[in-house]
mmCIF file of C-alpha atoms in Angstrom:
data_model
loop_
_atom_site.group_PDB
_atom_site.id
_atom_site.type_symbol
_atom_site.label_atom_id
_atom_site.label_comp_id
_atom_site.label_asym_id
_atom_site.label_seq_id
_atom_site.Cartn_x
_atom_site.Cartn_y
_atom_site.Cartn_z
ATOM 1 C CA UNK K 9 -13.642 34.647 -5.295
ATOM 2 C CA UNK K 10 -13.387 36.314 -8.742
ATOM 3 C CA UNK K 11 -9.440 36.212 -8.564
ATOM 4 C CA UNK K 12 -9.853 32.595 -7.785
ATOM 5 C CA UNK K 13 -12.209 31.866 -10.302
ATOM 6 C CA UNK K 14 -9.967 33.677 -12.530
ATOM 7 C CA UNK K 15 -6.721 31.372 -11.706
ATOM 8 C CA UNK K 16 -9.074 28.337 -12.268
ATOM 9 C CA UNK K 17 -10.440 29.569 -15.635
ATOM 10 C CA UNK K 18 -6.755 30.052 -16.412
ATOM 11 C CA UNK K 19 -5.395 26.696 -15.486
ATOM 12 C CA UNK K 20 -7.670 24.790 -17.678
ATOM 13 C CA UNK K 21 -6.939 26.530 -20.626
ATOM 14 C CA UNK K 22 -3.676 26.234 -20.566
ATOM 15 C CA UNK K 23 -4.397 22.259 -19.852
ATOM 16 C CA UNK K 24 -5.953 22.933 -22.991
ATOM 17 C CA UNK K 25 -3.508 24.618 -25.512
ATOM 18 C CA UNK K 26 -0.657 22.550 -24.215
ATOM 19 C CA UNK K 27 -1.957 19.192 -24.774
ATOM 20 C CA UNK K 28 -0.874 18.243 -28.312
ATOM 21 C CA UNK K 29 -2.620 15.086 -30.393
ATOM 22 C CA UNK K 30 -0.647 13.467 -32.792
ATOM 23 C CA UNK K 31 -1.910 10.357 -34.958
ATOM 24 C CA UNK K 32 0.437 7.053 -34.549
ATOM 25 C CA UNK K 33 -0.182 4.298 -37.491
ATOM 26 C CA UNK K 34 -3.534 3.441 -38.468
ATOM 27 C CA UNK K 35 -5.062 3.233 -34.762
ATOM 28 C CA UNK K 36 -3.405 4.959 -31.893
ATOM 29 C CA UNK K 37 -3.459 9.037 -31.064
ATOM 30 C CA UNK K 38 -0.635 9.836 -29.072
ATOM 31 C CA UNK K 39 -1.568 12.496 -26.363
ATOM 32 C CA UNK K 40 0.674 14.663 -24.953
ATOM 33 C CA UNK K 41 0.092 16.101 -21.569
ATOM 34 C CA UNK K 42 1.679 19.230 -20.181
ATOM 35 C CA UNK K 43 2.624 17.031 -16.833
ATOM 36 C CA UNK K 44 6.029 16.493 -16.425
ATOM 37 C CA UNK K 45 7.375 12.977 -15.089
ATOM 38 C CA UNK K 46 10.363 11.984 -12.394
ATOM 39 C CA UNK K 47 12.625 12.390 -15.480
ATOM 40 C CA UNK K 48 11.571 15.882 -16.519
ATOM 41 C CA UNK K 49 9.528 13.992 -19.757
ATOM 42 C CA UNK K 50 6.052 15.150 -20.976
ATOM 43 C CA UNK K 51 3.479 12.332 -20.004
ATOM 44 C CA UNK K 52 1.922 10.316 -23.091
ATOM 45 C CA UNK K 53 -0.630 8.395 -23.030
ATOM 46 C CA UNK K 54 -1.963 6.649 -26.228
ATOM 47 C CA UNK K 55 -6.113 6.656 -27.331
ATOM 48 C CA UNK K 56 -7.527 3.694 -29.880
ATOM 49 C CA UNK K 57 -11.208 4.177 -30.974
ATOM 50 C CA UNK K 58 -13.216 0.825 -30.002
ATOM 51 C CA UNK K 59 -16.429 -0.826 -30.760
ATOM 52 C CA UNK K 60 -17.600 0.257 -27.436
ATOM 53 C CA UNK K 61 -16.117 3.401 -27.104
ATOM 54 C CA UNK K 62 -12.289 4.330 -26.934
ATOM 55 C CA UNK K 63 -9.182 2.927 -25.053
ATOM 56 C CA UNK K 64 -6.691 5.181 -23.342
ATOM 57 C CA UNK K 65 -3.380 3.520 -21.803
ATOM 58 C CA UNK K 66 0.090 4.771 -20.861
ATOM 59 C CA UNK K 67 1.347 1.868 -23.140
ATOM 60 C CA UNK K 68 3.007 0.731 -19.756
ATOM 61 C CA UNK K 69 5.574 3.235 -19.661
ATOM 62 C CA UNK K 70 5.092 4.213 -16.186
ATOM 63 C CA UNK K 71 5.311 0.902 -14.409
ATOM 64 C CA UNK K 72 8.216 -0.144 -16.639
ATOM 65 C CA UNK K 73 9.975 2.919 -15.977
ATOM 66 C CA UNK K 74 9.412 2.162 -12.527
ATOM 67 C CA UNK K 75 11.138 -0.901 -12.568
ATOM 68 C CA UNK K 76 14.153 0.223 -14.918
ATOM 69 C CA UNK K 77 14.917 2.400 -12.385
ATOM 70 C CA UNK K 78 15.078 0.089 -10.008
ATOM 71 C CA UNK K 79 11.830 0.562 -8.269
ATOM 72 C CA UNK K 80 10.495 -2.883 -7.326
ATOM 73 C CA UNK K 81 6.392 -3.295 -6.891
ATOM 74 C CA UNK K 82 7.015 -6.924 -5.799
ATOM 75 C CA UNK K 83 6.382 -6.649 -1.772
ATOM 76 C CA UNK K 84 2.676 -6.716 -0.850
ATOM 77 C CA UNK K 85 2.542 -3.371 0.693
ATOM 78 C CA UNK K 86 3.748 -1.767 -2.569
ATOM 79 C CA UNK K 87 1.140 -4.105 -4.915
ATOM 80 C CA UNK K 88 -1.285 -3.004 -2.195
ATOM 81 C CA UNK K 89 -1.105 0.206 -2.389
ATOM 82 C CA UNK K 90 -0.518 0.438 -5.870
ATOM 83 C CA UNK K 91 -4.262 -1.751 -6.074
ATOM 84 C CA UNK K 92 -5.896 1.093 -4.029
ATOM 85 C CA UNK K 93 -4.399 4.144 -5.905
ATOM 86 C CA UNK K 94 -5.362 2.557 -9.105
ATOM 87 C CA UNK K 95 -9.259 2.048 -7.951
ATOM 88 C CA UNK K 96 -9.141 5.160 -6.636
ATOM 89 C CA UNK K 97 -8.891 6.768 -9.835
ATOM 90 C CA UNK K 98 -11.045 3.856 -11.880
ATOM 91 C CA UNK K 99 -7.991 2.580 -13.377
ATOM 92 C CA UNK K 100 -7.433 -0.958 -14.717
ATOM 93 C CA UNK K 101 -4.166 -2.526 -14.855
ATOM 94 C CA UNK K 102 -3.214 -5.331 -17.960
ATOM 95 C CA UNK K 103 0.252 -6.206 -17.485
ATOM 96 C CA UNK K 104 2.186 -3.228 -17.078
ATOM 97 C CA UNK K 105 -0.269 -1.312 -18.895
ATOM 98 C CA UNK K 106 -2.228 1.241 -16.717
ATOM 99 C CA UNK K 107 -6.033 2.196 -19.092
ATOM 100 C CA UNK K 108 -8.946 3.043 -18.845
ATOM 101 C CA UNK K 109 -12.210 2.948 -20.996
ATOM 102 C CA UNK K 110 -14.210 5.642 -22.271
ATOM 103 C CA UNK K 111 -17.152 6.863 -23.915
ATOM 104 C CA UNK K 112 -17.721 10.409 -25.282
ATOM 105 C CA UNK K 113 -19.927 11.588 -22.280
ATOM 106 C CA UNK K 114 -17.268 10.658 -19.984
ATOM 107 C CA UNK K 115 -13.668 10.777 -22.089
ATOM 108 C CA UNK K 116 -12.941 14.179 -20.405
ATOM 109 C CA UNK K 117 -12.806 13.046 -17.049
ATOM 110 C CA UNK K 118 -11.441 9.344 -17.585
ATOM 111 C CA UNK K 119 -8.457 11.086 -19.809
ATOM 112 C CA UNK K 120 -8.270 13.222 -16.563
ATOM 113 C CA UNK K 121 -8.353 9.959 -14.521
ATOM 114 C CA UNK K 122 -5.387 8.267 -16.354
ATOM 115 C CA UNK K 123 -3.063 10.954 -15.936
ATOM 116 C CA UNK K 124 -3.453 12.201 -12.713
ATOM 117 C CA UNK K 125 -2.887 8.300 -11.812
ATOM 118 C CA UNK K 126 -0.046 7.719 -13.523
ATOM 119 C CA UNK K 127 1.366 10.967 -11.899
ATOM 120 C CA UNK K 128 0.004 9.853 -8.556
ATOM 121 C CA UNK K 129 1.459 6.296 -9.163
ATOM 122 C CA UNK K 130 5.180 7.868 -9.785
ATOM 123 C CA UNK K 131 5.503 10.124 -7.256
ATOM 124 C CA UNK K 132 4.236 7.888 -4.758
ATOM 125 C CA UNK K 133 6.852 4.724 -5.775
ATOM 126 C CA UNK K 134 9.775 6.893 -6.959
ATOM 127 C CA UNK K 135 12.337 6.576 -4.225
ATOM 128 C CA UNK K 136 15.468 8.279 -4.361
ATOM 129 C CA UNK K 137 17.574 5.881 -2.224
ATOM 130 C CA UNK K 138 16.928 2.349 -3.869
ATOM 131 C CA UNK K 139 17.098 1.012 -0.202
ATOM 132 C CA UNK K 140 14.796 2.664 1.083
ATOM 133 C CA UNK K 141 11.621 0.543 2.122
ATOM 134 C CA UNK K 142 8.873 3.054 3.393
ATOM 135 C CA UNK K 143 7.072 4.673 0.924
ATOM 136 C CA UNK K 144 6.074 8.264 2.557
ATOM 137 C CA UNK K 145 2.418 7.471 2.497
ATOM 138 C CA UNK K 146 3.065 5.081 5.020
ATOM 139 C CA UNK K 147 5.145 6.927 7.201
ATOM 140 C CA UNK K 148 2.930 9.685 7.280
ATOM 141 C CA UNK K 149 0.176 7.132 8.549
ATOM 142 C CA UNK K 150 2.427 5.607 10.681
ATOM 143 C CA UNK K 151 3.253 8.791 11.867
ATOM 144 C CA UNK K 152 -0.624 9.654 12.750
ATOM 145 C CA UNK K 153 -1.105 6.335 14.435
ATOM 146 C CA UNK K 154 1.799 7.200 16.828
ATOM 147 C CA UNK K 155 0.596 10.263 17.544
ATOM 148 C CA UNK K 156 -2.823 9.057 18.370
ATOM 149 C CA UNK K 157 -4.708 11.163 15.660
ATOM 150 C CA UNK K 158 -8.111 9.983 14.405
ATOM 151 C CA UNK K 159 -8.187 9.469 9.849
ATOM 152 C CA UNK K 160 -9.961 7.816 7.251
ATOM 153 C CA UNK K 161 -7.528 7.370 3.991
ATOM 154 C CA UNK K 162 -8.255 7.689 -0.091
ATOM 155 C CA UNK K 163 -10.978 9.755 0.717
ATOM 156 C CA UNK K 164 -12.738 11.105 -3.082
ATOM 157 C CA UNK K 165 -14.466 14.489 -3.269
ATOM 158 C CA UNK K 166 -16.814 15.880 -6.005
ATOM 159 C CA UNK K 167 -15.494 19.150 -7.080
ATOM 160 C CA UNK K 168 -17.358 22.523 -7.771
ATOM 161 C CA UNK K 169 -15.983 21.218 -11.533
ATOM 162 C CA UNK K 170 -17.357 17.801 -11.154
ATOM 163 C CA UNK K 171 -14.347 15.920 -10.760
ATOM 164 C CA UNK K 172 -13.775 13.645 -8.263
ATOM 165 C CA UNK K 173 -10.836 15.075 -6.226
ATOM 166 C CA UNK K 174 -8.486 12.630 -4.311
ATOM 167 C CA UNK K 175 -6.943 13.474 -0.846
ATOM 168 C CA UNK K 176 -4.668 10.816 1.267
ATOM 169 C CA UNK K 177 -6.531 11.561 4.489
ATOM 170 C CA UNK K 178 -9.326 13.287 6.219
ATOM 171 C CA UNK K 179 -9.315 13.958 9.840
ATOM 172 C CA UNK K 180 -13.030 14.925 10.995
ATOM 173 C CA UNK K 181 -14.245 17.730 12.762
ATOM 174 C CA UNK K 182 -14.343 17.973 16.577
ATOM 175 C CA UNK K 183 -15.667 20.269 19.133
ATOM 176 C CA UNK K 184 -12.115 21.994 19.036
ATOM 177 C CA UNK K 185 -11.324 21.851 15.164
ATOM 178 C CA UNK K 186 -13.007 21.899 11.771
ATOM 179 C CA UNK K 187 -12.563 19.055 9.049
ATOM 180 C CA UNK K 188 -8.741 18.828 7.930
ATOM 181 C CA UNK K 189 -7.922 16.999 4.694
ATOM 182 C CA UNK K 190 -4.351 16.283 4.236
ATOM 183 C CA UNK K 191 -2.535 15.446 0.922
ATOM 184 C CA UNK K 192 1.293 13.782 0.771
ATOM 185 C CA UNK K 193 3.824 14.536 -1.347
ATOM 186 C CA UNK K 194 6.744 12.533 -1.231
ATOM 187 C CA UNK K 195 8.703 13.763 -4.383
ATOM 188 C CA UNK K 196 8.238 17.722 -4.392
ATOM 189 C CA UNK K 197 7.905 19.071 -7.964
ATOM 190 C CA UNK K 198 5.955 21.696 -9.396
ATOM 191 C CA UNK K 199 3.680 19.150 -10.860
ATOM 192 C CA UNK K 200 2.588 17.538 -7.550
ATOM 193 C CA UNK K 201 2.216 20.923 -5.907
ATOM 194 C CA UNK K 202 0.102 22.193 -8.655
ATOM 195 C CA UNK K 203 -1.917 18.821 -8.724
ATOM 196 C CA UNK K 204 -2.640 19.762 -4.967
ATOM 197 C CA UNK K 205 -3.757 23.279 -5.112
ATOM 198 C CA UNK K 206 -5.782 22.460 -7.933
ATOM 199 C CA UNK K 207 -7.701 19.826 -6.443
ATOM 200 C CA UNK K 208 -7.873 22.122 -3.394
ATOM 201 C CA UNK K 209 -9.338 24.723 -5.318
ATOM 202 C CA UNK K 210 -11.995 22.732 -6.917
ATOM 203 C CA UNK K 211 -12.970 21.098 -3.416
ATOM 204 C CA UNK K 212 -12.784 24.377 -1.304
ATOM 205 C CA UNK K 213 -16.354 25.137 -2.057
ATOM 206 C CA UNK K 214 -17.784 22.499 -1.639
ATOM 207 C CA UNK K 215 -16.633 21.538 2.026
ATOM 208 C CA UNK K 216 -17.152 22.758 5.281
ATOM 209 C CA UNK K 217 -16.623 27.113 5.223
ATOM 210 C CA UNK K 218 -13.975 26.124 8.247
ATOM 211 C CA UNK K 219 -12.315 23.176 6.729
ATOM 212 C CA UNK K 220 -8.356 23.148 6.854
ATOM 213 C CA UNK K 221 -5.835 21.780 3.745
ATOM 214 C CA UNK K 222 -2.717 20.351 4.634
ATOM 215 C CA UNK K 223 0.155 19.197 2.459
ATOM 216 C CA UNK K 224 2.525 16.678 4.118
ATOM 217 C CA UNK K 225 6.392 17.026 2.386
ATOM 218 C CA UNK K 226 8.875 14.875 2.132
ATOM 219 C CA UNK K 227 12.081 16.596 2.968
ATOM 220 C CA UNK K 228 14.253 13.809 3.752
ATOM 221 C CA UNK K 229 17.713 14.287 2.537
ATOM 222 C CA UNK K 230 16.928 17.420 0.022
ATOM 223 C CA UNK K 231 15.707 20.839 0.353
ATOM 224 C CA UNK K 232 12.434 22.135 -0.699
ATOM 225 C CA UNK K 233 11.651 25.281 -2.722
ATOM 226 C CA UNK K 234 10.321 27.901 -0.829
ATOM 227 C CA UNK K 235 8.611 28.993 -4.085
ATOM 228 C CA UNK K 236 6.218 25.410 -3.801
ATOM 229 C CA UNK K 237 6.002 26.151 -0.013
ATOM 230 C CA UNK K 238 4.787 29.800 -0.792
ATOM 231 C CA UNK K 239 2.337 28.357 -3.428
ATOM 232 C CA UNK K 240 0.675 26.595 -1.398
ATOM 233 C CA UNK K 241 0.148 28.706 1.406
ATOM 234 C CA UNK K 242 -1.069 31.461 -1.244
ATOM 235 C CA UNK K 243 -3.935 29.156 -1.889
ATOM 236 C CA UNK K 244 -4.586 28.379 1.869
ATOM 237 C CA UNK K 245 -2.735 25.044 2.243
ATOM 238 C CA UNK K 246 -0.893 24.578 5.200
ATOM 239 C CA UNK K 247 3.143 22.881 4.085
ATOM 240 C CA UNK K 248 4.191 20.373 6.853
ATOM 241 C CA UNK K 249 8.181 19.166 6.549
ATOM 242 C CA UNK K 250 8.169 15.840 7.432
ATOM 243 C CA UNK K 251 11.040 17.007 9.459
ATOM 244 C CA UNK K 252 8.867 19.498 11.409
ATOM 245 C CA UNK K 253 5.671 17.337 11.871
ATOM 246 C CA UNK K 254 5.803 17.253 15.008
ATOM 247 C CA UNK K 255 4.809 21.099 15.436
ATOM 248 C CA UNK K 256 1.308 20.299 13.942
ATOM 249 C CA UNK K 257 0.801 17.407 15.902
ATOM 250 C CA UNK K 258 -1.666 19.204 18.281
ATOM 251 C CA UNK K 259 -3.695 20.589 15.852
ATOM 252 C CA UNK K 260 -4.194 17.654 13.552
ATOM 253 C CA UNK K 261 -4.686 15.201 17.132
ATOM 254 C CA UNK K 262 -7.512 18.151 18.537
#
């Protein structure tokens, strides 16, 4: 536990001396965060100073980018499930604008909150063939329903930090299996497998001693790096190919 401790104590201060602050006109502090997007750019987000508190947005570059690229939001499944990813994390949408408000008590974790949505929001609407029409979170739960396995989805844990810690789905214990909490990632980069383990990490502890991570991959059409597969089974998270789901089919349906 020291070790892990250690890699935790590590990770957020290197959150810390890689996010840069830079003043923009009279109002705005541009934040850089050491997250990289689809296009290999550091994520920005942009902080005002208000009468009630302070404003942080993304200035609408992710949804915009979204679109450039071809990405449309326009069917109802995509608004809808861009809707429940953005309440998940507490985040308002004004136009293409993704922000949140903050106070000083809470700034940390709303900061925290705006980023990890806007990363969420990307990788979960960033398709690499334009015609596809499935976004993987709905395959994978498609994929569950088939094979007859009990969930709940969006499911919000406190960390040992604090933090509220998203996962995609939870699958309850049983008499034959503890808790399993699963986590998707359709585009496989080192910042969504680092999101994961982190989250992992800070939830570990507070869970069930038996409980069971999962990451769900999207390997369609590409191959994945057997360094983010070993990285996550270093910190106890089990990698599922979407092209090899059907191996843990009897252990997620027990």
């Amino acid at each position: 536990m020291s070790d892990m401790n250690l890699l935790i104590d590590q990770y957020y201060g290197w959150l810390r001396d890689k996010t840069a602050w830079k003043s923009v006109g009279n109002k705005w502090v541009e934040i850089t965060a050491p997250y990289l997007d689809r296009n290999n750019d550091y994520i920005q987000i942009y902080l005002e100073k208000t009468d009630q508190g302070y404003l942080l947005t993304d200035g609408g570059s992710t949804i915009t980018g979204l679109l450039q690229e071809g990405c449309s939001l326009d069917s109802p499944q995509r608004q809808k499930l861009l809707n429940l990813t953005l309440a998940g994390y507490g985040v308002a949408k004004e136009g293409d604008c993704l922000q949140v408000n903050a106070t000083s008590d809470n700034f940390a974790i709303r900061k925290h909150f705006l980023i990890q949505s806007i990363l969420a929001i990307s990788d979960m609407f960033y398709l690499a063939q334009p015609h596809v029409t499935n976004l993987f979170f709905e395959d994978v739960r498609g994929w569950l329903d088939i094979s007859q396995i009990r969930y709940s989805t969006h499911i919000s844990f406190i960390g040992k930090s604090g933090y509220p810690r998203k996962f995609d789905f939870l699958i309850t214990k049983s008499f034959e299996s503890p808790e399993r909490i699963i986590k998707t990632i359709n585009n496989p980069t080192r910042n969504s497998v680092d999101s994961i383990i982190v989250d992992w990490v800070d939830t570990k502890d507070v869970r069930p001693e038996d409980s069971k991570a999962y990451a769900f991959i999207n390997d369609s059409g590409r191959d994945i790096s057997s360094n983010a597969l070993d990285a996550l089974k270093n910190y106890e998270i089990k990698p599922v190919l979407w092209s090899d789901r059907e191996r843990s089919k009897n252990e997620l349906a027990s």
